[in-house]
mmCIF file of C-alpha atoms in Angstrom:
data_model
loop_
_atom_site.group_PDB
_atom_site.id
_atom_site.type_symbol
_atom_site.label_atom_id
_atom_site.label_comp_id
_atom_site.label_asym_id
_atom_site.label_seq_id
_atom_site.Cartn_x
_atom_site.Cartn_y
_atom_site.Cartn_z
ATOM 1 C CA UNK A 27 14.776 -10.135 3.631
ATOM 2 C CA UNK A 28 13.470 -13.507 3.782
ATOM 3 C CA UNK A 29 9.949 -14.219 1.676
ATOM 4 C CA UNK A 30 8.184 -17.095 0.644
ATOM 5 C CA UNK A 31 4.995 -15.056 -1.525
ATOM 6 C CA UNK A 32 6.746 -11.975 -2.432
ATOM 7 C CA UNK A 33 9.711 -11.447 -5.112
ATOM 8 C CA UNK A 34 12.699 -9.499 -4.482
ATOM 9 C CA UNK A 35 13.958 -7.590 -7.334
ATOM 10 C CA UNK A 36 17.595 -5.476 -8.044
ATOM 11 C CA UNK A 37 18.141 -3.536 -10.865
ATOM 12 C CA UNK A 38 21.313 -1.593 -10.821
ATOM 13 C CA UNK A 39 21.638 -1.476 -6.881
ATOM 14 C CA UNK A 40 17.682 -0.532 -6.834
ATOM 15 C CA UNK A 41 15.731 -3.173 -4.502
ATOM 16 C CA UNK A 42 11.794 -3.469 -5.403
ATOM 17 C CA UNK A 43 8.886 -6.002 -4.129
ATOM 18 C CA UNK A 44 6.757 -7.579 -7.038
ATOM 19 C CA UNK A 45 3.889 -10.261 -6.225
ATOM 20 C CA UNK A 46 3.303 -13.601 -7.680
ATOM 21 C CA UNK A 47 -0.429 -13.052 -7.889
ATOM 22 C CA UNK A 48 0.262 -10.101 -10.688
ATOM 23 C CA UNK A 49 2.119 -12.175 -12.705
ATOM 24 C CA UNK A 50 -0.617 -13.549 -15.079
ATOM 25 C CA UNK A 51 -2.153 -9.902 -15.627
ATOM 26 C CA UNK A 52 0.049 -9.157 -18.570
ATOM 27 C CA UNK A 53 -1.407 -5.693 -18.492
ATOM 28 C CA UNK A 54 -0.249 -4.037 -15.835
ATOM 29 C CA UNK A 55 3.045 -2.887 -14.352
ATOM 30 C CA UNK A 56 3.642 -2.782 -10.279
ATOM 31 C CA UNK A 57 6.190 -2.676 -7.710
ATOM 32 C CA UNK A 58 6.512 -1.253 -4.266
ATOM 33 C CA UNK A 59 9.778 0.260 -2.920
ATOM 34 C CA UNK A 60 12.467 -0.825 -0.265
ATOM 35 C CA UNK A 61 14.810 1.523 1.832
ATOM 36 C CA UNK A 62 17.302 1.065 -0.839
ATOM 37 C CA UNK A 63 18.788 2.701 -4.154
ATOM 38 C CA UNK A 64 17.872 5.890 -3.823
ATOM 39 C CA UNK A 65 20.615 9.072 -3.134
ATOM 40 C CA UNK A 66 19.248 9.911 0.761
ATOM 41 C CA UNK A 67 22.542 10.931 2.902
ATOM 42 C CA UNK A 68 20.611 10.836 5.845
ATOM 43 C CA UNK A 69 20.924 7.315 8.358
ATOM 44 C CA UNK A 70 17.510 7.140 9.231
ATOM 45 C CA UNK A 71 16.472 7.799 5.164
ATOM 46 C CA UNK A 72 18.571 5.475 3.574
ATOM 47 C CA UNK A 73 18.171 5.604 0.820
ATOM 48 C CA UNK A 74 15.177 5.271 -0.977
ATOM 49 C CA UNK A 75 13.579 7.375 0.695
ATOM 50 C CA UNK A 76 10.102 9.024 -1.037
ATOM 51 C CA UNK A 77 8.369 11.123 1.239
ATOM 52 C CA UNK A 78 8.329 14.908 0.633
ATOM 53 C CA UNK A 79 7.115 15.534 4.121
ATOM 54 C CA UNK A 80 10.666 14.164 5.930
ATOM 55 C CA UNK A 81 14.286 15.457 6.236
ATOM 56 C CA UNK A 82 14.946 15.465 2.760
ATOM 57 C CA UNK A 83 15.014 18.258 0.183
ATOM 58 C CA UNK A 84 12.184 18.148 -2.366
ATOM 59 C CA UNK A 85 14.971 17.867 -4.883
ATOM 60 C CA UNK A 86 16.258 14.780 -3.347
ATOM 61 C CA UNK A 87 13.007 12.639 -2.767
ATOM 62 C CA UNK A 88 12.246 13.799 -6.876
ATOM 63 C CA UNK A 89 15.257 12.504 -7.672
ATOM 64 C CA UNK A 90 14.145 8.715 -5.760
ATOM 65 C CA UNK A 91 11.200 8.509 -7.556
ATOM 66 C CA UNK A 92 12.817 8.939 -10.927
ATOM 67 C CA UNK A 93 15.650 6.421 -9.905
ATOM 68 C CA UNK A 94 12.485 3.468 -8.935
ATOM 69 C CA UNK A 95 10.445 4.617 -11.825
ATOM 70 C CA UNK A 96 13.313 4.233 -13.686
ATOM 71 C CA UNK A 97 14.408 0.509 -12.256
ATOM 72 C CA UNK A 98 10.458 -0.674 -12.256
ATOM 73 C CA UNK A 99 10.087 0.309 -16.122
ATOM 74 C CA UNK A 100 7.358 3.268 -15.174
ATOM 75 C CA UNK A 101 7.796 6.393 -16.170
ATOM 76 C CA UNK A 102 8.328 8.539 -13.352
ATOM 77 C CA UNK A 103 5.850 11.478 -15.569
ATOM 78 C CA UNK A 104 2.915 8.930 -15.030
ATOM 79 C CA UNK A 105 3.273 8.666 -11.605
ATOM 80 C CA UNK A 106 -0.203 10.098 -9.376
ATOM 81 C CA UNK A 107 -0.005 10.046 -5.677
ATOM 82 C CA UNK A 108 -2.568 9.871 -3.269
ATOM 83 C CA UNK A 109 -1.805 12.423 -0.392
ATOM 84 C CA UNK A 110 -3.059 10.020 2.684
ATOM 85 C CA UNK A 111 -5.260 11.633 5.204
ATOM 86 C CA UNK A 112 -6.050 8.602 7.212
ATOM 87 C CA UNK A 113 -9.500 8.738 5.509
ATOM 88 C CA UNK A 114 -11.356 7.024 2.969
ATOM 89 C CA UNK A 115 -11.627 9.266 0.347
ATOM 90 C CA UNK A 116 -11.109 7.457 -3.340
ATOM 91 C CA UNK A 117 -10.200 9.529 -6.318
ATOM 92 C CA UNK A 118 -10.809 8.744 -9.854
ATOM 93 C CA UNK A 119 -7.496 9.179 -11.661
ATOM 94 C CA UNK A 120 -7.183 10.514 -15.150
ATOM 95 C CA UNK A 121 -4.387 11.239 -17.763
ATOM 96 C CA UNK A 122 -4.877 15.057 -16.756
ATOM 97 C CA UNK A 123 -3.450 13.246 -13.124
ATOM 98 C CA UNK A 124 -0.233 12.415 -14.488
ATOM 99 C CA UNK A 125 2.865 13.692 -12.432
ATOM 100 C CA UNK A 126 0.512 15.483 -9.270
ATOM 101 C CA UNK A 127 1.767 15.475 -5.949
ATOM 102 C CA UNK A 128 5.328 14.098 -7.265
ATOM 103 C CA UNK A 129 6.957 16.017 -10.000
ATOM 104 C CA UNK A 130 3.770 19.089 -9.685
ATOM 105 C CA UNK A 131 1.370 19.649 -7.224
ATOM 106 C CA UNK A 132 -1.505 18.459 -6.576
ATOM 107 C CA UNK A 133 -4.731 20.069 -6.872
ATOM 108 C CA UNK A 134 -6.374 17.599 -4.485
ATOM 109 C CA UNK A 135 -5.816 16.834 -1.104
ATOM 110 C CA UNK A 136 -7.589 13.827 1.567
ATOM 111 C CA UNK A 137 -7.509 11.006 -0.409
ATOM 112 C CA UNK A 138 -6.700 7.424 0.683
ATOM 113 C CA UNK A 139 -7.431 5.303 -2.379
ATOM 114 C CA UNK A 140 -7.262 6.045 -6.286
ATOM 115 C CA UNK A 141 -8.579 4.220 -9.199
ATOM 116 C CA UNK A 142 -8.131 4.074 -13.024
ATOM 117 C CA UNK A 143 -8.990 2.367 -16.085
ATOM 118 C CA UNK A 144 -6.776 4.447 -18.342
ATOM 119 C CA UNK A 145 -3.686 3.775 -19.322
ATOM 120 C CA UNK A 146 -0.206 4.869 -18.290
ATOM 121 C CA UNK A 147 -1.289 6.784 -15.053
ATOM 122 C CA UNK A 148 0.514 5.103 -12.438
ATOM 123 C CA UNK A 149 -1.441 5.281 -9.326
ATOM 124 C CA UNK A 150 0.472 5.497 -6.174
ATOM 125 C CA UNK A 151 0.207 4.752 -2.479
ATOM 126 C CA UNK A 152 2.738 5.510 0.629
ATOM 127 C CA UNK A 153 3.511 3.259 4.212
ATOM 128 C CA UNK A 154 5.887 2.839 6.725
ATOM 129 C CA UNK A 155 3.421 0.380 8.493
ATOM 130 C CA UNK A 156 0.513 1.083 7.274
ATOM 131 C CA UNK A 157 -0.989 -1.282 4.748
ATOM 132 C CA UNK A 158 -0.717 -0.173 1.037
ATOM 133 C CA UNK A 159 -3.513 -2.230 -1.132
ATOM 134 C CA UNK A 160 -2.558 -3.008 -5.423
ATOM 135 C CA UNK A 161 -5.938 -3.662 -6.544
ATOM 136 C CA UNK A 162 -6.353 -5.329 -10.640
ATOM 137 C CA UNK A 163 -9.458 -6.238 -12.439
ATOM 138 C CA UNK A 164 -8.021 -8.940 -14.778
ATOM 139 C CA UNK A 165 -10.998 -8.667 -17.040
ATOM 140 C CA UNK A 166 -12.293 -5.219 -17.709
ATOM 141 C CA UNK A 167 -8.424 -3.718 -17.180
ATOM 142 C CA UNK A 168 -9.035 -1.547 -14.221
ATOM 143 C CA UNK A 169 -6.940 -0.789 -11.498
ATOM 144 C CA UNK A 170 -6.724 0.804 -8.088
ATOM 145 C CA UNK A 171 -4.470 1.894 -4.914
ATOM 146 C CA UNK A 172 -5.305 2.364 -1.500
ATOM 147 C CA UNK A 173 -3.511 3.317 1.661
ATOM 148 C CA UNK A 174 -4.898 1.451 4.845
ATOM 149 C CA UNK A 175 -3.418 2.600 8.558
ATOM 150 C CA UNK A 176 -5.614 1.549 11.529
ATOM 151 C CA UNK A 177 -7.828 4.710 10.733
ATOM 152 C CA UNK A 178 -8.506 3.434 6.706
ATOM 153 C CA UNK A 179 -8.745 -0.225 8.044
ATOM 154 C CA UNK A 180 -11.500 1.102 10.546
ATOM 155 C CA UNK A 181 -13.721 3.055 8.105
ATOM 156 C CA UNK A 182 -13.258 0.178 5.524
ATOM 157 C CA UNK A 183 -11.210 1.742 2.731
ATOM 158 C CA UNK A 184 -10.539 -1.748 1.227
ATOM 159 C CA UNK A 185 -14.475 -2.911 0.820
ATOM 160 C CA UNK A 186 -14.908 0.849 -0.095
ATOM 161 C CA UNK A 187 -12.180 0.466 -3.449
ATOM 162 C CA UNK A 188 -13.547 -2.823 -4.358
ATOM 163 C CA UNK A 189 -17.240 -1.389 -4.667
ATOM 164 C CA UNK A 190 -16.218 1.702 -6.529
ATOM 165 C CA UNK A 191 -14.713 -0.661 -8.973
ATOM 166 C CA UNK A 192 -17.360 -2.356 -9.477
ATOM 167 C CA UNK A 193 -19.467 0.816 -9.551
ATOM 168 C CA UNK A 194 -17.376 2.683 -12.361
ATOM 169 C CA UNK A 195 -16.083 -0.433 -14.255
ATOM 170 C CA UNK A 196 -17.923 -3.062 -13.970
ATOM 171 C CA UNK A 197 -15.467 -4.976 -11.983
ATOM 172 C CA UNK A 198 -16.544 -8.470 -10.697
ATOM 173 C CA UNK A 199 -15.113 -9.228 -6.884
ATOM 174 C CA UNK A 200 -14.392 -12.433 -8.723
ATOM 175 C CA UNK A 201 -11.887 -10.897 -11.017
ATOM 176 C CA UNK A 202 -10.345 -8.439 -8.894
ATOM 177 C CA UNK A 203 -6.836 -9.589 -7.773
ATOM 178 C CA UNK A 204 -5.441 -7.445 -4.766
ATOM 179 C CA UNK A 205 -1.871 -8.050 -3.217
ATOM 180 C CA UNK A 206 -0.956 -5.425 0.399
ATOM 181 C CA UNK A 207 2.500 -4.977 0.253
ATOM 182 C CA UNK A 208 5.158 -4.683 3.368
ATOM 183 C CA UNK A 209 3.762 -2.983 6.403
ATOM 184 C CA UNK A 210 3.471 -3.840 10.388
ATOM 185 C CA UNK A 211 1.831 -7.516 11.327
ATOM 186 C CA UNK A 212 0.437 -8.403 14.142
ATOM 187 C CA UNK A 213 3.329 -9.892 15.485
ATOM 188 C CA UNK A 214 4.406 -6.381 16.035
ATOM 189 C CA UNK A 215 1.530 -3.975 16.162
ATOM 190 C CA UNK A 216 0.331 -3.875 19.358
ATOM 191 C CA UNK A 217 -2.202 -1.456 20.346
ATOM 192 C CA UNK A 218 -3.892 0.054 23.568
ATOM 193 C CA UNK A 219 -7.089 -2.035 24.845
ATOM 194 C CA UNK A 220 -9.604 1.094 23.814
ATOM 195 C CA UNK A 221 -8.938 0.619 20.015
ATOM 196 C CA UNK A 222 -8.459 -2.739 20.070
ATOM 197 C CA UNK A 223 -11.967 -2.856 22.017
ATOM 198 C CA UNK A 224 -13.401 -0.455 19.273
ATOM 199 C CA UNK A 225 -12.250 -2.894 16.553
ATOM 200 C CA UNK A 226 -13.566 -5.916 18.301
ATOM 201 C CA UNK A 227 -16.765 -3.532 18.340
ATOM 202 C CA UNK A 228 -16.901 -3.217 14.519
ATOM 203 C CA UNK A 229 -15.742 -6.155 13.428
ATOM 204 C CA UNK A 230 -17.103 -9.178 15.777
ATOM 205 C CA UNK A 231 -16.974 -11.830 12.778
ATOM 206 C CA UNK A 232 -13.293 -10.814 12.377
ATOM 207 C CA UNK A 233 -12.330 -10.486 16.288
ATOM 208 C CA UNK A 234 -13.026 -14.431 16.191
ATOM 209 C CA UNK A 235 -9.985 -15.225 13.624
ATOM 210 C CA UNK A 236 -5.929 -14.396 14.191
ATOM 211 C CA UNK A 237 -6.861 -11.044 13.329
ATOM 212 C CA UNK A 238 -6.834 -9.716 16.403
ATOM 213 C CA UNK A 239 -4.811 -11.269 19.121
ATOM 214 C CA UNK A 240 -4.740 -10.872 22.928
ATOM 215 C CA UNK A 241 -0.971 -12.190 24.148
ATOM 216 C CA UNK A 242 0.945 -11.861 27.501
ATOM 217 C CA UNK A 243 -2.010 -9.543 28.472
ATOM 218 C CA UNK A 244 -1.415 -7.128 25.459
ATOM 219 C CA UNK A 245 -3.360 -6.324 22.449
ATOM 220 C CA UNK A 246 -2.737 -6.648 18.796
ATOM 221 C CA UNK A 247 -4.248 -5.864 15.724
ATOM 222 C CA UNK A 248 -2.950 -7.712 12.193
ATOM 223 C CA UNK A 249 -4.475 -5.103 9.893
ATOM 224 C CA UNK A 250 -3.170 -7.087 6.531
ATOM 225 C CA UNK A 251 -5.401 -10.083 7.778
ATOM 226 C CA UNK A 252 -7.823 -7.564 8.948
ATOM 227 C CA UNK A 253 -8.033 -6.041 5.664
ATOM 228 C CA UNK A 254 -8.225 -9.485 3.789
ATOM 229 C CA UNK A 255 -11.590 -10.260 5.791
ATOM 230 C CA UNK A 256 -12.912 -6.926 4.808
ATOM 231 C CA UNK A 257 -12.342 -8.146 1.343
ATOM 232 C CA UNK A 258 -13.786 -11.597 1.520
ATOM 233 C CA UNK A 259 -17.117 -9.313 2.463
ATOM 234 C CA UNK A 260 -16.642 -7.414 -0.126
ATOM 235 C CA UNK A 261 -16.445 -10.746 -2.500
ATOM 236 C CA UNK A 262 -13.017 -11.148 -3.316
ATOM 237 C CA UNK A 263 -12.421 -14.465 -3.194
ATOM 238 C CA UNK A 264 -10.014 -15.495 -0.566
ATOM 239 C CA UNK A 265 -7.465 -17.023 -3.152
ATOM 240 C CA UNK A 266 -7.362 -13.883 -5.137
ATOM 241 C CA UNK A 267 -5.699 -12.269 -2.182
ATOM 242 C CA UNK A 268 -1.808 -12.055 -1.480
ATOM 243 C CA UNK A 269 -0.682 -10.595 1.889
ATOM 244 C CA UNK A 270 3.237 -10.043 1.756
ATOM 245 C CA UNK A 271 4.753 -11.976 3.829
ATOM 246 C CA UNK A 272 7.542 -9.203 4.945
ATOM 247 C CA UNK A 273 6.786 -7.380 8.193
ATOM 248 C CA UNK A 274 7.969 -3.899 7.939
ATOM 249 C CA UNK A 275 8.879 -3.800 11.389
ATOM 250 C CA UNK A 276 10.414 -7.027 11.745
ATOM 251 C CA UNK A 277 12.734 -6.159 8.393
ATOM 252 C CA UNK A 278 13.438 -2.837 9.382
ATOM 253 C CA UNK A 279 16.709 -2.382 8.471
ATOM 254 C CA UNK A 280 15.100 -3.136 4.602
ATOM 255 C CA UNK A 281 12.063 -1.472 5.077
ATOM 256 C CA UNK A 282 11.106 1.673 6.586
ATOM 257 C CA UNK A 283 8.917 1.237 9.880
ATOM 258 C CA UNK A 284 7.850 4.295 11.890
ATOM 259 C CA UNK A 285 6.878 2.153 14.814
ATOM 260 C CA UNK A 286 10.501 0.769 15.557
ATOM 261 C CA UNK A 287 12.429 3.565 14.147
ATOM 262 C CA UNK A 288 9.722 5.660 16.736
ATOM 263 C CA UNK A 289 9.438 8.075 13.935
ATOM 264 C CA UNK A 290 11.980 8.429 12.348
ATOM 265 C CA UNK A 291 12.216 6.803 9.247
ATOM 266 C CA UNK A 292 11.782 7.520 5.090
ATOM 267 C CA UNK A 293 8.652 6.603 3.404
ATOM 268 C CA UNK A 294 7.906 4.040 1.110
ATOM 269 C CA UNK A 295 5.449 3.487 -2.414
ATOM 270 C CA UNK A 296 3.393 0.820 -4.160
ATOM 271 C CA UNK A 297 2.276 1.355 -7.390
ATOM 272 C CA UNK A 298 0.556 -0.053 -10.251
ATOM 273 C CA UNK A 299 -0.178 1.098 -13.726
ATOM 274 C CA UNK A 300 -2.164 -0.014 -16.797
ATOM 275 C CA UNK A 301 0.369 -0.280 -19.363
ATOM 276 C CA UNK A 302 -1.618 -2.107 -22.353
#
């Protein structure tokens, strides 16, 4: 993989994204995964792969998360996963949180985003394309995760994290540092003319930029860059905003992508955690 704003890591064979714009914010802790380290037999899963809902055993995907955890300095116990609807659902996360929906279950289900302000609950977000968001308020210590597809982009799941930071923490747009790791660009997400139409619809100011692009007669939609406008209206200034530079489709044989694998591929996580 080839990056110019994003920072490959490898601890003991175990390959992990970090982002430049984090590193000031001595306070938290964040990584997002890559297709490797893990103990996946499967091709297609290799190996890192940590989604419970795919050809691997429960046991197995466990057993990834405690590996990362392990190789990003978390501990894996702190971990709290979202469980991704394609809504825009946000969930405040707690210390009672800690371990649901990756080593116990959840008691929650349709949420997209999470947010904290405690520490040592690691909040955590899936892709394979879609657009996971690391969200830090660098001066009231609050944090937050949120898991953007086309559907989350559409009903505004970034603006809506932002505000409920702001609403429970006092978090100024000003201070609030996001970075969207890996997932599909526009260079590879194309899309049929209906939805990009629909987008067009609901976001004319954005339909003017490189957001959305109309080439050789088919349509594409850049939801990073999408997302990143969504976030300028929210008030996050435009500098406080890293998009990764990595394409998940265009590295797929580093990251997982379920549009060029057509499926079938492992699932990858972001997460971030307060840790002082």
């Amino acid at each position: 993989m080839n990056t110019k704003n994003s920072i490959i890591n490898d601890k003991n064979g175990v390959k992990y994204i970090t982002y430049p714009i984090f590193s000031k914010l001595d306070f938290i802790r964040h990584a997002s995964s890559t297709r490797y380290g893990g103990i996946s037999k499967t091709d297609y899963l290799a190996s890192m792969n940590l989604g419970f809902h795919t050809d691997d055993s429960a046991e197995t995907v466990r057993e990834n998360f405690k590996i990362f955890a392990e190789a990003i300095g978390i501990d894996v116990n702190n971990l709290v996963s979202s469980s991704q609807f394609h809504n825009a659902n946000i969930k405040v996360a707690s210390a009672a949180d800690r371990g649901k929906g990756i080593i116990k279950p959840a008691d929650y289900e349709d949420v997209d985003a999470l947010v904290t302000n405690e520490k040592n609950v690691a909040l955590t977000v899936f892709g394979a394309d879609c657009v996971p968001l690391l969200f830090a308020d660098a001066r009231n210590k609050a944090i937050g995760a949120a898991h953007c597809g086309w559907k989350g982009t559409f009903k505004n799941l970034a603006y809506l994290t932002a505000k409920k930071m702001q609403e429970l923490y006092n978090s100024n747009p000003n201070d609030i540092f996001i970075a969207m790791a890996p997932c599909i660009h526009g260079c590879c997400y194309e899309v049929d003319e209906k939805l990009f139409c629909d987008f067009k619809n609901k976001f004319p100011d954005i339909s003017k930029t490189n957001a959305m692009i109309i080439r050789n007669a088919k349509f594409y939609l850049d939801l990073p860059k999408i997302n990143k406008q969504i976030l300028i209206g929210a008030g996050v200034p435009e500098e406080n905003i890293l998009i990764s530079d990595l394409c998940s489709c265009c590295n797929h044989t580093e990251l997982f992508s379920h549009r060029k694998s057509k499926g079938k591929r492992g699932i990858m996580a972001s997460v971030i955690e307060i840790i002082k």
